Amino acid sequence: VQLQACGGGLVQAGGSLRLSCAASGRTLSSYYMGWFRQAPGKEREFVAGIRWFTYYADSVKGRFTISRDNAKNTLYLQMNSLKPEDTAVYYCAAATDSSGVVTRSSMYDYWGQGTLVTVSS
């Protein structure tokens, strides 16, 4: 599967953005899908995941919503109440083998190219 992420940009603290991840090659429902982010100088971290249910990192719970449109074969991440510490490059990813929640980046087989989100204070 090929993944193409977009939707990043510059937003003020408290604002919202919606990231999209368009898939081609195979249907997204075949995978556990996740969003990760990587801030400058930091390791890539799990943000949210979805297959049969959703799962969120504590840092974004209640502010971010992951969803999937099977008809459009697209993954989304709705980000509300953004904070400066949300600034990062955001990546979508697909994991082939999953028996539950997949939070480790090494378990993902396919990655999008990343989209930059910058939150100003």
Short mmCIF file of C-alpha atoms in Angstrom, two decimals:
data_model
loop_
_atom_site.label_atom_id
_atom_site.label_comp_id
_atom_site.label_asym_id
_atom_site.label_seq_id
_atom_site.Cartn_x
_atom_site.Cartn_y
_atom_site.Cartn_z
CA VAL A 1 0.00 0.00 0.00
CA GLN A 2 1.17 3.54 -0.75
CA LEU A 3 0.33 6.32 1.70
CA GLN A 4 0.17 10.05 1.00
CA ALA A 5 -0.29 12.39 3.96
CA CYS A 6 -1.35 16.01 3.71
CA GLY A 7 -3.14 18.74 5.63
CA GLY A 8 -0.37 20.13 7.80
CA GLY A 9 0.26 23.81 8.21
CA LEU A 10 0.70 26.71 10.60
CA VAL A 11 -2.02 27.28 13.19
CA GLN A 12 -2.31 29.28 16.39
CA ALA A 13 -2.62 27.59 19.75
CA GLY A 14 -6.21 26.55 20.35
CA GLY A 15 -6.86 26.09 16.66
CA SER A 16 -7.68 23.01 14.62
CA LEU A 17 -6.31 21.09 11.66
CA ARG A 18 -7.37 17.93 9.87
CA LEU A 19 -4.73 15.65 8.44
CA SER A 20 -5.54 13.22 5.65
CA CYS A 21 -3.75 10.10 4.51
CA ALA A 22 -4.82 8.74 1.14
CA ALA A 23 -4.04 5.12 0.43
CA SER A 24 -3.58 3.35 -2.87
CA GLY A 25 -2.79 -0.22 -3.74
CA ARG A 26 -4.82 -1.91 -1.02
CA THR A 27 -7.75 -1.03 1.15
CA LEU A 28 -7.01 0.56 4.50
CA SER A 29 -9.34 -1.87 6.24
CA SER A 30 -6.70 -4.56 5.65
CA TYR A 31 -4.35 -2.84 8.11
CA TYR A 32 -4.07 -1.41 11.55
CA MET A 33 -3.60 2.29 10.79
CA GLY A 34 -1.75 4.75 12.95
CA TRP A 35 -0.63 8.34 13.17
CA PHE A 36 2.80 9.15 14.57
CA ARG A 37 4.66 12.41 15.05
CA GLN A 38 8.24 13.47 15.41
CA ALA A 39 9.30 16.77 16.87
CA PRO A 40 12.78 18.20 16.27
CA GLY A 41 15.35 16.40 18.36
CA LYS A 42 12.84 13.85 19.64
CA GLU A 43 11.95 10.28 18.81
CA ARG A 44 8.95 9.39 16.71
CA GLU A 45 5.95 8.82 18.96
CA PHE A 46 2.60 7.16 18.58
CA VAL A 47 -0.39 9.51 18.44
CA ALA A 48 -3.46 7.45 17.53
CA GLY A 49 -4.48 4.16 15.95
CA ILE A 50 -7.54 2.53 14.47
CA ARG A 51 -8.78 -0.77 13.17
CA TRP A 52 -11.77 -2.24 14.98
CA PHE A 53 -11.58 0.52 17.61
CA THR A 54 -9.58 3.66 18.25
CA TYR A 55 -6.71 4.22 20.64
CA TYR A 56 -4.93 7.44 21.63
CA ALA A 57 -1.80 8.54 23.35
CA ASP A 58 -2.57 10.22 26.65
CA SER A 59 -1.11 13.49 25.39
CA VAL A 60 -3.81 13.85 22.69
CA LYS A 61 -6.78 12.05 24.25
CA GLY A 62 -9.87 14.23 24.14
CA ARG A 63 -8.35 16.62 21.59
CA PHE A 64 -7.55 14.43 18.57
CA THR A 65 -9.85 12.07 16.69
CA ILE A 66 -8.70 9.38 14.29
CA SER A 67 -11.14 8.11 11.69
CA ARG A 68 -11.23 6.18 8.45
CA ASP A 69 -13.39 6.53 5.34
CA ASN A 70 -13.37 3.14 3.66
CA ALA A 71 -15.16 4.42 0.56
CA LYS A 72 -12.44 7.01 -0.02
CA ASN A 73 -9.70 4.73 1.33
CA THR A 74 -8.49 7.63 3.44
CA LEU A 75 -7.36 7.99 7.04
CA TYR A 76 -7.93 11.21 8.97
CA LEU A 77 -6.67 12.87 12.11
CA GLN A 78 -8.83 15.72 13.39
CA MET A 79 -6.75 17.82 15.76
CA ASN A 80 -8.51 20.34 18.01
CA SER A 81 -7.29 22.55 20.84
CA LEU A 82 -3.80 22.42 19.42
CA LYS A 83 -0.86 23.29 21.65
CA PRO A 84 2.67 24.42 20.77
CA GLU A 85 3.93 21.03 21.98
CA ASP A 86 1.92 19.40 19.19
CA THR A 87 4.37 20.89 16.70
CA ALA A 88 5.93 18.03 14.73
CA VAL A 89 6.04 16.20 11.46
CA TYR A 90 3.05 13.86 11.40
CA TYR A 91 3.18 10.50 9.65
CA CYS A 92 0.51 7.98 8.79
CA ALA A 93 1.46 4.32 8.81
CA ALA A 94 0.01 0.87 8.20
CA ALA A 95 0.72 -2.33 10.11
CA THR A 96 0.02 -5.67 8.48
CA ASP A 97 0.04 -7.86 11.55
CA SER A 98 -1.94 -6.68 14.51
CA SER A 99 -3.65 -8.54 17.28
CA GLY A 100 -4.71 -5.38 19.06
CA VAL A 101 -3.30 -1.91 19.54
CA VAL A 102 -0.06 -1.24 17.69
CA THR A 103 1.94 1.62 19.20
CA ARG A 104 5.49 0.67 18.35
CA SER A 105 6.76 2.26 15.15
CA SER A 106 8.85 -0.83 14.36
CA MET A 107 5.64 -2.84 13.94
CA TYR A 108 4.46 -0.71 11.00
CA ASP A 109 5.24 -1.82 7.47
CA TYR A 110 4.27 1.20 5.37
CA TRP A 111 4.72 4.92 5.99
CA GLY A 112 3.52 8.13 4.41
CA GLN A 113 5.97 10.93 3.69
CA GLY A 114 5.00 13.16 6.62
CA THR A 115 3.28 16.50 6.87
CA LEU A 116 4.48 19.36 9.08
CA VAL A 117 2.22 20.82 11.75
CA THR A 118 3.38 24.01 13.43
CA VAL A 119 1.44 25.45 16.36
CA SER A 120 2.34 28.98 17.37
CA SER A 121 1.81 30.31 20.89
#
